[in-house]
Coordinates of C-alpha atoms and ligand atoms in Angstrom, one line a residue:
M11 CA 0.0 0.0 0.0
K12 CA 1.2 3.5 -0.8
S13 CA 1.9 5.5 2.3
A14 CA 0.3 8.8 2.8
E15 CA 1.9 11.7 1.1
I16 CA 0.9 14.3 3.6
H17 CA 2.9 14.3 6.8
V18 CA 3.5 16.6 9.7
L19 CA 6.7 18.5 9.4
T20 CA 9.3 18.0 12.1
D21 CA 10.0 20.9 14.4
E22 CA 13.5 21.0 12.9
I23 CA 12.1 21.6 9.4
I24 CA 9.5 24.1 10.7
N25 CA 12.3 26.0 12.4
K26 CA 14.4 26.1 9.3
I27 CA 11.6 27.4 7.2
A28 CA 10.7 30.0 9.7
A29 CA 14.3 30.9 10.0
G30 CA 14.5 31.6 6.3
E31 CA 11.7 34.1 6.7
V32 CA 13.1 36.0 9.6
I33 CA 16.8 35.6 8.8
E34 CA 17.4 36.4 5.1
R35 CA 21.0 37.2 5.4
P36 CA 23.7 37.8 8.0
A37 CA 22.6 41.4 8.3
S38 CA 19.2 40.3 9.5
A39 CA 20.8 38.3 12.3
V40 CA 23.0 41.2 13.3
K41 CA 19.9 43.4 13.4
E42 CA 17.9 41.1 15.6
L43 CA 20.8 40.5 18.0
I44 CA 21.6 44.2 18.4
E45 CA 17.9 44.9 19.0
N46 CA 17.8 42.3 21.7
S47 CA 20.9 44.0 23.3
I48 CA 19.1 47.3 23.2
D49 CA 16.0 45.8 24.7
A50 CA 18.2 44.3 27.4
G51 CA 19.2 47.9 28.4
A52 CA 22.8 47.7 27.1
T53 CA 24.9 50.8 27.2
R54 CA 27.6 49.2 25.2
I55 CA 27.3 46.9 22.2
Q56 CA 30.2 45.3 20.4
V57 CA 29.7 43.7 17.0
Q58 CA 32.3 41.8 15.2
I59 CA 32.0 39.9 11.9
E60 CA 34.1 37.8 9.6
Q61 CA 33.6 37.1 5.9
G62 CA 30.5 39.3 5.6
G63 CA 29.0 37.6 8.7
K64 CA 28.9 34.2 6.9
K65 CA 31.7 32.7 9.0
K66 CA 31.2 34.6 12.2
I67 CA 29.0 37.2 13.9
L68 CA 29.6 38.2 17.4
V69 CA 27.3 40.6 19.3
A70 CA 28.3 41.3 22.9
D71 CA 26.4 43.6 25.2
N72 CA 26.5 44.7 28.8
G73 CA 22.7 44.5 29.2
K74 CA 20.8 42.8 32.0
G75 CA 21.7 39.3 30.8
M76 CA 19.8 36.2 31.3
G77 CA 19.6 33.8 34.2
K78 CA 20.1 30.1 33.6
E79 CA 16.4 29.4 33.2
D80 CA 15.9 32.1 30.6
L81 CA 19.0 31.0 28.8
N82 CA 17.5 27.6 28.4
L83 CA 14.3 29.1 27.0
C84 CA 15.5 31.9 24.7
Y85 CA 16.5 29.7 21.8
L86 CA 13.2 27.9 21.6
R87 CA 10.5 29.2 19.2
H88 CA 7.9 31.6 20.4
T89 CA 9.7 32.4 23.6
T90 CA 9.9 36.0 24.6
S91 CA 10.0 38.0 27.8
K92 CA 8.6 41.0 26.1
L93 CA 5.0 40.2 25.1
K94 CA 2.7 38.9 27.8
S95 CA -0.7 39.7 26.2
A96 CA -2.1 40.3 22.8
D97 CA -2.7 43.9 23.8
D98 CA 1.0 44.5 24.1
L99 CA 1.2 44.1 20.3
F100 CA -0.3 47.5 20.0
H101 CA 2.1 49.2 22.3
L102 CA 5.5 48.8 20.8
Q103 CA 7.9 49.6 23.5
T104 CA 10.7 47.1 22.7
N105 CA 12.2 46.1 19.5
G106 CA 11.2 42.5 19.4
F107 CA 8.3 40.6 20.7
R108 CA 7.7 37.8 18.3
G109 CA 10.1 35.6 20.1
E110 CA 11.6 33.9 17.1
A111 CA 14.8 35.7 16.3
V112 CA 17.1 33.7 18.5
A113 CA 15.3 30.5 17.7
S114 CA 15.6 31.2 14.0
I115 CA 19.3 32.0 14.1
A116 CA 20.0 29.1 16.3
A117 CA 18.2 26.7 13.8
I118 CA 20.6 27.6 11.0
S119 CA 23.9 28.1 12.7
K120 CA 26.3 27.2 15.4
M121 CA 25.4 29.4 18.2
T122 CA 27.2 30.1 21.5
I123 CA 25.3 32.1 24.1
S124 CA 27.2 33.4 27.1
T125 CA 25.2 35.3 29.6
A126 CA 25.0 36.4 33.2
T127 CA 22.7 38.7 35.2
E128 CA 23.8 41.2 37.8
D129 CA 23.4 38.5 40.4
G130 CA 25.8 36.2 38.6
D131 CA 23.0 33.9 37.4
G132 CA 23.8 32.7 33.9
G133 CA 25.6 30.2 31.8
R134 CA 27.0 29.3 28.4
L135 CA 25.2 27.2 25.8
V136 CA 26.6 25.8 22.7
L137 CA 24.0 25.0 20.1
K138 CA 24.2 23.5 16.6
G139 CA 21.2 23.7 14.4
G140 CA 19.1 24.5 17.4
N141 CA 20.2 21.5 19.5
I142 CA 22.3 21.7 22.6
E143 CA 25.8 20.5 22.1
D144 CA 27.4 21.7 25.3
E145 CA 26.5 23.5 28.5
Q146 CA 29.1 25.3 30.5
A147 CA 29.3 27.6 33.5
Y148 CA 29.8 31.3 32.8
T149 CA 30.9 33.9 35.3
G150 CA 31.4 37.1 33.3
G151 CA 30.0 40.4 34.3
H152 CA 26.3 41.1 33.5
G153 CA 25.5 41.0 29.8
T154 CA 25.1 38.7 26.9
T155 CA 27.4 37.5 24.1
F156 CA 26.0 35.8 21.1
L157 CA 28.5 34.1 18.9
I158 CA 27.1 32.9 15.6
E159 CA 29.3 30.7 13.4
D160 CA 28.6 29.2 10.0
L161 CA 25.2 30.8 9.4
F162 CA 23.1 28.8 7.0
F163 CA 25.4 25.8 7.3
N164 CA 22.4 23.5 7.1
T165 CA 20.5 25.5 4.4
P166 CA 23.0 25.3 1.5
V167 CA 20.6 26.7 -1.0
R168 CA 20.1 29.9 1.0
R169 CA 23.8 30.1 1.4
T170 CA 24.3 30.2 -2.3
F171 CA 21.9 33.1 -2.6
L172 CA 24.1 35.3 -0.4
G173 CA 26.0 38.1 -1.9
S174 CA 29.8 38.5 -1.8
E175 CA 31.6 39.1 1.4
T176 CA 31.7 42.8 0.6
S177 CA 28.0 43.2 -0.2
E178 CA 26.9 41.3 2.9
G179 CA 29.4 43.3 5.0
T180 CA 28.0 46.5 3.6
K181 CA 24.5 45.5 4.6
I182 CA 25.7 44.7 8.1
L183 CA 27.4 48.1 8.4
D184 CA 24.2 49.7 7.3
V185 CA 22.3 47.9 10.2
V186 CA 25.0 48.9 12.7
L187 CA 25.0 52.6 11.6
K188 CA 21.2 52.9 11.6
T189 CA 21.0 51.5 15.1
A190 CA 23.9 53.6 16.3
I191 CA 22.2 56.7 14.9
A192 CA 19.0 55.8 16.6
H193 CA 20.9 55.4 19.9
P194 CA 23.7 57.9 20.3
E195 CA 23.6 57.3 24.0
I196 CA 24.9 53.7 23.5
R197 CA 28.5 53.0 22.8
F198 CA 29.0 50.9 19.6
D199 CA 32.1 49.2 18.4
Y200 CA 32.0 47.5 15.1
K201 CA 34.9 45.4 13.8
V202 CA 35.4 43.5 10.6
G203 CA 38.0 40.9 11.5
D204 CA 40.4 42.7 13.8
K205 CA 39.8 46.1 12.1
A206 CA 37.7 48.6 13.9
V207 CA 35.3 50.0 11.3
F208 CA 33.0 52.1 13.4
I209 CA 33.2 53.4 16.9
G210 CA 30.4 55.4 18.3
V211 CA 31.2 57.1 21.6
P212 CA 28.1 58.0 23.6
G213 CA 27.1 61.6 23.0
E214 CA 24.9 63.9 21.1
L215 CA 23.1 62.9 17.9
R216 CA 25.2 65.3 15.7
T217 CA 28.4 63.8 17.1
R218 CA 27.1 60.4 16.3
L219 CA 26.2 61.5 12.8
A220 CA 29.7 62.8 12.4
E221 CA 31.0 59.4 13.4
A222 CA 28.6 57.6 11.1
I223 CA 28.5 59.7 7.9
G224 CA 31.5 62.1 8.3
S225 CA 32.1 65.2 10.2
S226 CA 32.2 67.4 7.1
I227 CA 28.6 66.5 6.3
A228 CA 27.4 66.5 9.9
K229 CA 28.7 69.9 10.8
N230 CA 26.5 71.6 8.3
L231 CA 23.2 69.8 9.0
L232 CA 20.3 71.8 10.3
P233 CA 18.4 70.6 13.3
V234 CA 14.8 69.7 12.9
D235 CA 12.3 70.0 15.8
Y236 CA 8.7 70.4 14.8
T237 CA 5.3 69.3 16.1
E238 CA 2.0 69.5 14.3
A239 CA -1.2 67.6 14.9
G240 CA 0.3 65.3 17.4
V241 CA 3.2 64.3 15.1
H242 CA 6.6 65.1 16.3
V243 CA 9.5 65.3 13.9
S244 CA 13.1 65.8 15.0
G245 CA 16.6 65.1 13.6
Y246 CA 18.9 66.7 11.2
I247 CA 18.7 67.6 7.5
S248 CA 21.0 69.1 4.8
P249 CA 20.7 72.8 4.2
T250 CA 19.3 73.6 0.8
T251 CA 22.7 74.5 -0.4
E252 CA 24.2 71.2 0.3
T253 CA 22.2 68.4 -1.1
N254 CA 24.7 66.1 -2.7
G255 CA 24.4 63.4 -0.2
K256 CA 24.0 59.8 -1.1
R257 CA 20.8 57.9 -1.3
H258 CA 21.7 55.8 1.7
H259 CA 22.1 58.9 3.8
Q260 CA 18.4 59.1 4.4
F261 CA 17.6 57.7 7.7
L262 CA 14.1 57.4 9.1
F263 CA 13.0 56.3 12.5
L264 CA 9.7 55.8 14.2
R265 CA 10.2 55.7 18.0
K266 CA 13.9 55.1 17.4
R267 CA 13.3 52.1 15.2
P268 CA 14.5 52.3 11.6
I269 CA 11.5 52.2 9.2
E270 CA 10.9 52.7 5.6
S271 CA 8.1 54.8 4.3
K272 CA 7.4 55.9 0.7
V273 CA 5.1 58.6 2.0
I274 CA 7.8 60.2 4.0
A275 CA 10.4 59.8 1.3
K276 CA 8.0 61.7 -1.0
A277 CA 7.4 64.4 1.6
V278 CA 11.2 64.9 1.9
S279 CA 11.9 65.0 -1.8
Q280 CA 9.1 67.4 -2.4
A281 CA 10.4 69.8 0.2
Y282 CA 13.8 69.9 -1.5
E283 CA 12.5 70.0 -5.0
P284 CA 12.7 73.8 -5.5
Y285 CA 16.4 73.6 -4.7
G286 CA 17.3 71.3 -7.6
A287 CA 15.8 68.4 -9.2
Q288 CA 18.8 66.2 -8.6
C289 CA 18.8 67.0 -4.9
K290 CA 20.1 64.2 -2.7
P291 CA 19.9 65.7 0.8
V292 CA 21.1 63.9 4.0
T293 CA 18.0 63.5 6.2
V294 CA 17.9 61.9 9.6
L295 CA 14.4 62.1 10.8
F296 CA 12.8 60.8 14.0
L297 CA 9.1 60.5 14.1
D298 CA 6.8 60.1 17.0
M299 CA 3.0 60.0 17.2
P300 CA 0.3 58.3 19.2
D301 CA 0.1 54.5 19.2
Q302 CA -3.1 54.4 17.3
D303 CA -1.8 56.5 14.4
F304 CA 0.5 53.9 12.9
D305 CA 0.9 50.3 12.3
V306 CA 4.4 48.7 12.0
N307 CA 4.4 45.7 9.9
V308 CA 5.9 43.3 12.3
H309 CA 7.7 41.3 9.7
P310 CA 11.2 41.7 10.9
A311 CA 13.0 41.8 7.6
K312 CA 11.5 45.0 6.4
R313 CA 9.8 47.7 8.4
E314 CA 7.5 49.4 6.1
V315 CA 5.1 51.4 8.2
R316 CA 1.5 52.3 7.6
F317 CA 0.0 55.5 8.9
A318 CA -3.6 55.9 9.8
N319 CA -3.5 59.2 8.1
Q320 CA -1.0 59.2 5.3
N321 CA -1.8 62.7 4.2
L322 CA -1.3 64.2 7.6
V323 CA 2.1 62.5 8.0
F324 CA 3.1 63.7 4.5
L325 CA 2.2 67.3 5.4
V326 CA 3.8 67.4 8.8
V327 CA 7.1 66.0 7.6
N328 CA 7.0 68.4 4.6
H329 CA 6.2 71.3 7.0
A330 CA 8.9 70.2 9.4
I331 CA 11.5 70.5 6.7
R332 CA 10.3 73.8 5.3
D333 CA 10.2 75.2 8.9
T334 CA 13.8 74.2 9.3
F335 CA 14.8 76.0 6.1
Q336 CA 12.9 79.0 7.3
K337 CA 14.6 79.1 10.6
D338 CA 18.0 78.7 9.0
L339 CA 17.2 81.6 6.7
E340 CA 16.3 83.8 9.6
A341 CA 19.4 82.8 11.6
N342 CA 21.6 83.7 8.7
S343 CA 19.9 86.9 7.7
P344 CA 22.2 89.8 7.8
F345 CA 19.7 91.7 10.0
I346 CA 19.8 89.2 12.8
D347 CA 23.4 88.6 13.1
L348 CA 25.1 86.7 16.0
S349 CA 26.6 89.8 17.5
A350 CA 23.1 90.7 18.8
E351 CA 23.1 87.5 20.8
M352 CA 26.6 87.9 22.0
A353 CA 25.6 91.3 23.4
K354 CA 23.0 89.9 25.7
P355 CA 23.2 92.2 28.7
D356 CA 23.9 89.5 31.3
V357 CA 27.6 89.5 30.9
N358 CA 29.2 92.6 29.5
D359 CA 28.0 95.8 27.8
A360 CA 30.1 95.1 24.8
P361 CA 29.9 92.1 22.6
V362 CA 32.5 89.6 23.5
P363 CA 34.3 88.1 20.6
Q364 CA 34.5 84.4 20.3
Y365 CA 37.3 82.6 22.1
N366 CA 38.0 85.7 24.1
F367 CA 39.6 84.9 27.3
A368 CA 41.0 88.3 28.0
P369 CA 38.6 90.4 29.9
P370 CA 37.8 93.8 28.4
A371 CA 39.7 96.2 30.6
S372 CA 36.6 97.4 32.3
A373 CA 34.9 94.1 32.8
A374 CA 34.6 91.9 35.8
P375 CA 36.5 88.6 35.6
V376 CA 33.5 86.7 34.3
Y377 CA 33.9 85.2 30.9
K378 CA 31.5 84.2 28.4
T379 CA 32.0 81.7 25.7
Q380 CA 29.6 80.6 23.1
E381 CA 29.9 77.3 21.5
P382 CA 30.6 77.7 17.8
R383 CA 28.0 76.2 15.7
L384 CA 30.4 73.8 14.2
G385 CA 30.0 70.3 15.4
N386 CA 27.5 71.1 18.2
D387 CA 23.8 70.8 18.6
I388 CA 22.2 74.0 17.5
S389 CA 20.0 73.7 20.5
E390 CA 23.2 74.1 22.4
K391 CA 24.3 76.9 20.2
N392 CA 23.1 79.8 22.2
K393 CA 23.9 78.3 25.5
T394 CA 26.3 80.6 27.3
K395 CA 28.4 79.7 30.1
S396 CA 30.0 81.9 32.7
Y397 CA 32.9 81.0 34.9
S398 CA 35.5 82.9 36.6
V399 CA 38.9 82.0 35.5
A400 CA 40.9 84.9 36.7
D401 CA 42.6 83.1 39.5
D402 CA 43.4 80.0 37.5
V403 CA 44.7 82.1 34.8
Q404 CA 47.1 83.9 37.0
D405 CA 48.4 80.8 38.6
L406 CA 48.8 79.0 35.4
F407 CA 50.5 81.7 33.5
S408 CA 52.7 82.8 36.2
Q409 CA 54.6 79.6 35.8
P410 CA 58.1 80.6 34.8
E411 CA 58.3 78.9 31.5
A412 CA 55.1 80.4 30.3
G413 CA 55.4 83.7 32.1
K414 CA 57.6 85.3 29.5
I415 CA 55.3 85.6 26.7
I416 CA 51.9 85.2 28.3
S417 CA 49.8 87.7 29.9
L418 CA 46.1 87.5 30.1
E419 CA 45.8 90.8 31.7
P420 CA 45.9 93.4 28.9
G421 CA 48.3 96.0 30.2
Q422 CA 46.6 99.2 31.0
G423 CA 47.2 101.7 28.4
N424 CA 49.2 99.3 26.3
V425 CA 46.2 98.1 24.5
P426 CA 46.8 98.6 20.8
E427 CA 44.9 101.6 19.4
Q428 CA 42.7 99.8 16.9
K429 CA 40.9 97.3 19.0
P430 CA 39.0 95.1 16.6
E431 CA 35.5 96.0 16.0
P432 CA 33.2 93.5 17.7
A433 CA 32.2 91.9 14.5
P434 CA 29.7 89.1 14.0
W435 CA 31.5 85.9 14.8
T436 CA 33.3 84.2 12.1
P437 CA 35.2 81.0 12.8
P438 CA 38.9 81.7 13.2
T439 CA 41.2 80.2 10.7
L440 CA 43.1 77.5 12.5
F441 CA 46.2 75.6 11.6
Q442 CA 48.4 73.0 13.1
I443 CA 52.0 73.3 14.1
A444 CA 54.0 70.1 14.0
D445 CA 50.7 68.2 14.2
T446 CA 50.8 68.9 17.9
Y447 CA 49.6 72.4 18.5
I448 CA 46.7 74.4 17.0
A449 CA 47.2 78.0 16.3
G450 CA 44.7 80.7 15.4
E451 CA 44.0 84.3 15.7
D452 CA 41.4 85.9 17.8
A453 CA 40.6 89.4 18.8
E454 CA 43.4 89.6 21.3
G455 CA 46.2 88.1 19.3
L456 CA 47.5 84.6 18.8
L457 CA 46.2 81.6 20.5
I458 CA 48.2 78.4 20.7
I459 CA 46.5 75.2 21.9
D460 CA 48.1 72.0 22.9
Q461 CA 45.8 69.5 21.1
H462 CA 46.5 66.6 23.5
A463 CA 46.0 68.7 26.7
A464 CA 42.9 70.4 25.3
H465 CA 41.3 67.2 24.1
S466 CA 42.1 65.4 27.3
R467 CA 40.3 68.2 29.2
I468 CA 37.2 67.7 27.0
L469 CA 37.1 63.9 27.3
Y470 CA 37.9 64.0 31.0
E471 CA 34.9 66.2 31.8
R472 CA 32.7 64.0 29.6
A473 CA 33.8 60.9 31.3
L474 CA 33.4 62.4 34.7
A475 CA 29.9 63.5 33.9
T476 CA 29.0 60.0 32.6
L477 CA 30.4 58.4 35.7
E478 CA 28.8 60.8 38.1
N479 CA 25.4 60.4 36.6
G480 CA 25.6 56.9 37.9
A481 CA 25.7 55.6 34.4
D482 CA 26.7 52.0 34.0
L483 CA 30.4 51.5 34.3
D484 CA 31.2 49.2 31.5
S485 CA 33.2 46.3 32.7
Q486 CA 35.5 44.3 30.6
E487 CA 36.4 40.8 31.6
L488 CA 40.1 40.0 31.4
L489 CA 41.2 37.1 29.4
F490 CA 43.9 36.5 31.9
P491 CA 43.0 37.6 35.4
E492 CA 45.6 39.9 36.9
L493 CA 47.1 38.9 40.2
I494 CA 47.4 41.6 42.8
E495 CA 48.9 41.6 46.3
F496 CA 47.1 43.4 49.1
S497 CA 48.5 44.7 52.3
K498 CA 46.9 43.5 55.5
L499 CA 45.1 46.8 55.7
E500 CA 44.0 46.7 52.1
K501 CA 42.7 43.2 52.7
Q502 CA 40.6 44.4 55.6
V503 CA 39.2 47.4 53.6
F504 CA 38.5 45.2 50.6
A505 CA 36.1 43.1 52.5
S506 CA 33.9 46.1 53.2
V507 CA 34.1 47.9 49.9
D508 CA 33.9 45.0 47.4
P509 CA 30.3 45.9 46.4
Q510 CA 31.4 49.4 45.5
L511 CA 34.3 48.2 43.5
R512 CA 31.9 46.0 41.6
K513 CA 29.7 48.9 40.9
L514 CA 32.7 50.7 39.4
G515 CA 33.3 47.8 37.1
F516 CA 36.0 46.0 39.1
F517 CA 35.6 42.4 39.8
V518 CA 38.2 41.2 42.3
E519 CA 38.4 37.8 43.9
H520 CA 40.4 36.3 46.6
F521 CA 43.0 34.0 45.1
G522 CA 45.0 32.7 48.2
G523 CA 46.9 34.3 51.0
D524 CA 47.4 38.0 50.4
T525 CA 46.9 37.5 46.6
F526 CA 43.8 38.5 44.9
Q527 CA 42.9 38.3 41.2
I528 CA 41.3 41.1 39.2
R529 CA 38.9 39.4 36.8
A530 CA 37.2 42.4 35.2
I531 CA 38.0 46.1 35.0
P532 CA 36.2 49.1 33.8
S533 CA 36.4 49.2 30.0
A534 CA 37.5 52.8 30.1
L535 CA 40.6 51.9 32.0
P536 CA 43.8 50.4 30.5
L537 CA 45.0 47.4 32.5
S538 CA 48.2 49.1 33.5
R539 CA 46.2 51.7 35.3
A540 CA 43.6 49.3 36.8
I541 CA 45.9 47.8 39.4
K542 CA 47.0 51.2 40.5
A543 CA 43.3 52.3 40.6
V544 CA 42.4 49.4 42.9
H545 CA 45.2 50.2 45.3
Q546 CA 44.3 53.8 45.3
F547 CA 40.7 53.1 45.9
L548 CA 41.5 50.9 48.9
D549 CA 43.9 53.4 50.2
S550 CA 41.4 56.2 50.0
C551 CA 38.8 54.1 51.7
A552 CA 41.3 53.2 54.5
G553 CA 42.2 56.8 54.9
S554 CA 38.7 58.2 55.1
G555 CA 37.2 55.3 56.9
E556 CA 34.7 55.0 54.2
A557 CA 34.8 54.5 50.5
D558 CA 35.6 57.5 48.3
P559 CA 34.4 56.5 44.9
K560 CA 35.0 60.0 43.7
Q561 CA 38.7 59.5 43.7
I562 CA 38.6 56.4 41.7
T563 CA 36.1 57.9 39.3
D564 CA 38.6 60.7 38.8
T565 CA 41.4 58.2 38.2
I566 CA 39.3 56.4 35.6
A567 CA 38.2 59.6 33.9
K568 CA 41.7 60.8 33.7
A569 CA 43.1 57.6 32.4
W570 CA 40.3 57.4 29.9
S571 CA 40.8 60.9 28.6
K572 CA 44.5 60.5 28.3
T573 CA 44.4 57.4 26.2
N574 CA 41.6 58.5 24.0
A575 CA 42.6 62.1 23.4
Y576 CA 44.4 63.3 20.2
Q577 CA 48.1 62.7 20.7
A578 CA 50.9 64.9 19.6
G579 CA 51.5 64.0 16.0
D580 CA 47.9 63.4 15.1
K581 CA 46.9 65.3 12.0
L582 CA 43.7 67.2 12.5
K583 CA 41.2 68.4 9.9
P584 CA 40.1 72.0 10.0
E585 CA 36.7 71.0 11.3
E586 CA 38.2 68.9 14.0
M587 CA 40.3 71.8 15.1
A588 CA 37.3 74.1 15.2
Q589 CA 35.3 71.5 17.1
L590 CA 38.1 71.0 19.6
M591 CA 38.3 74.8 20.2
G592 CA 34.6 75.1 20.6
Q593 CA 34.4 72.2 23.0
L594 CA 37.3 73.3 25.0
M595 CA 35.8 76.7 25.6
S596 CA 32.7 75.1 27.0
T597 CA 34.5 73.0 29.5
E598 CA 34.5 73.9 33.2
D599 CA 38.2 74.5 33.3
P600 CA 39.4 75.1 29.8
L601 CA 42.8 76.3 30.7
K602 CA 44.1 73.1 32.3
S603 CA 44.4 69.6 31.2
P604 CA 43.1 67.0 33.7
Y605 CA 46.7 66.7 34.9
G606 CA 47.1 70.4 35.5
A607 CA 49.2 71.2 32.4
P608 CA 48.2 74.3 30.4
T609 CA 45.9 73.7 27.5
L610 CA 46.6 76.9 25.7
M611 CA 48.7 80.0 25.7
R612 CA 48.2 83.4 24.2
I613 CA 50.5 86.0 22.7
T614 CA 48.6 89.2 22.8
L615 CA 48.9 91.9 20.2
D616 CA 50.4 94.0 22.8
E617 CA 53.2 91.5 23.5
L618 CA 53.8 91.1 19.8
A619 CA 54.1 94.9 19.5
K620 CA 56.6 94.9 22.3
K621 CA 58.7 92.1 20.8
F622 CA 58.9 94.1 17.6
K623 CA 59.8 97.1 19.6
H624 CA 57.0 99.3 18.5
Ligands
ADP729 P1 12.1 38.7 21.2 O1 13.2 39.7 21.1 O2 11.1 38.9 20.2 O3 11.5 38.5 22.6 P2 14.1 36.8 20.5 O4 14.1 35.5 19.9 O5 14.8 37.9 19.8 O6 12.6 37.3 20.8 O7 14.7 36.7 22.0 C1 14.1 35.8 22.9 C2 14.3 36.2 24.3 O8 15.6 36.0 24.7 C3 14.0 37.7 24.6 O9 12.7 38.0 24.9 C4 14.9 37.9 25.8 O10 14.3 37.6 27.0 C5 16.1 37.0 25.6 N1 17.2 37.7 25.0 C6 17.7 37.6 23.8 N2 18.8 38.4 23.6 C7 19.1 38.9 24.8 C8 20.1 39.8 25.3 N3 21.1 40.2 24.4 N4 20.1 40.1 26.6 C9 19.2 39.6 27.4 N5 18.1 38.8 27.0 C10 18.1 38.4 25.7
MG730 MG1 14.3 40.0 19.5

């Protein structure tokens, strides 16, 4: 008798078919894994691929991690921690909720999941084609690492449909960049093989755009911030004069999720149309609107979105762009020049030129700097900052080696006759000396900046701010734990401050006798500094009777800034120099590096005149 031709498919086959729908190519796997990391609250995401993701994809995060029980569920189909009722489907808060990404990827690859929660619950699972091959203990810091090897190894047909290594790699980069732009607050590291291809340092959106699409493009973008009829549009767009971007420089997000929408693409192109038919503007737009006004097609591969009222969305986006052009026009109108803003009565009577550290002879020692527009959020543009630097200045510049040529106190009566007119601000022309110093002219004379010291100051304050905000301190597990000897006193102190150390990203364990091992250190800290930092921390605790995390925070911030700042010998682009100047001026203590070295010196016109014996 002929056996029945219809039979129930095995789970394995069902998984493989489903996997094909969800995971079309390596980039889809990367996208799903990164989204899971974001959903897990990661502040740092590392992605590494080999051979266009076909051989290897690694996505590591410092999110909340999974306990053993969740680990053993996450790779099964229709398991999710994100959707509890059907109603949740209509309130998209997280990226995923179908509970099939991990299962799909697992079904068609060799997958190793290493994960741990803050409480140390976790484990490591090695799967092949969705079946457990090995189970191990895992004791890393909280977070999850997915290692995907040989994607599509058991679906050879699909494998042959993949593009070249380069084309698959490009698609992955696209995914990484889109996500990174949607989340400038998250640190991203993307490597192809051993080569770092993209690094996104947590910061403002414009800075992230500079990292993602280039600072020369980013610096000229206009900020969008517009609300109409409950639809909010924000982001950055090309000015009408610079619209030679590339097609793929159009980014669109709805609630921070990348989407595609023909309606919006049309609204954009129509707004630019009057400025040239061939217009290819850079547009980075974030939309938000009430839940009931849109419907995201939950098919993970493509996020085409449908709006309840297409015409309305078209109009609002169109208006948002025109409104931005209009504001730009007004800001650049000769009748409303920047000098008007600079002359705001709160500081001085006279307008203060940009980068002016020298107080006008009559003024109180309160200085005002204004961030240059370059490389900064326009919303920040008009922010003014007052600080008193007179004392610092005196100390700093009375140091013997600097004292000869520097005076920040314009000599009474020696001020050159023709004090420059307080003109509307124009960026000073800056140039590099020996790829180490930046020189430029300002109203008072010549300014010379030590690029390393200045950049260190900027990064140091940023790092401090991040740390002091209680932001997660990224921890990095050491491949080879570092042994460290504690004194008796240190040993005693350690017992009581271990929890604080962990919060700071240090994971130190007793090894035997007076020896301890450092198993993880804050990512921002080079290993060489980490040991010193632990000793310092313990000493400071012993000294004060209680833990002083401030000191260690400071050590970390200093070390971080020093290693990440421009070094002497780094060639800087004009826009990088301008950005550095601007950022330096808006730091708390622009005159000193975190280590107390001067960041800049000035040769005043007066001093020049003296030198030349006028
Ligand atoms: P979904 O994201 O739709 O819930 P997935 O298959 O992508 O489904 O993931 C299944 C579950 O695995 C998630 O709901 C989450 O609980 C867990 N998970 C996946 N990736 C991570 C991660 N990086 N960190 C913590 N938990 C994760
Ligand atoms: Mg998911």
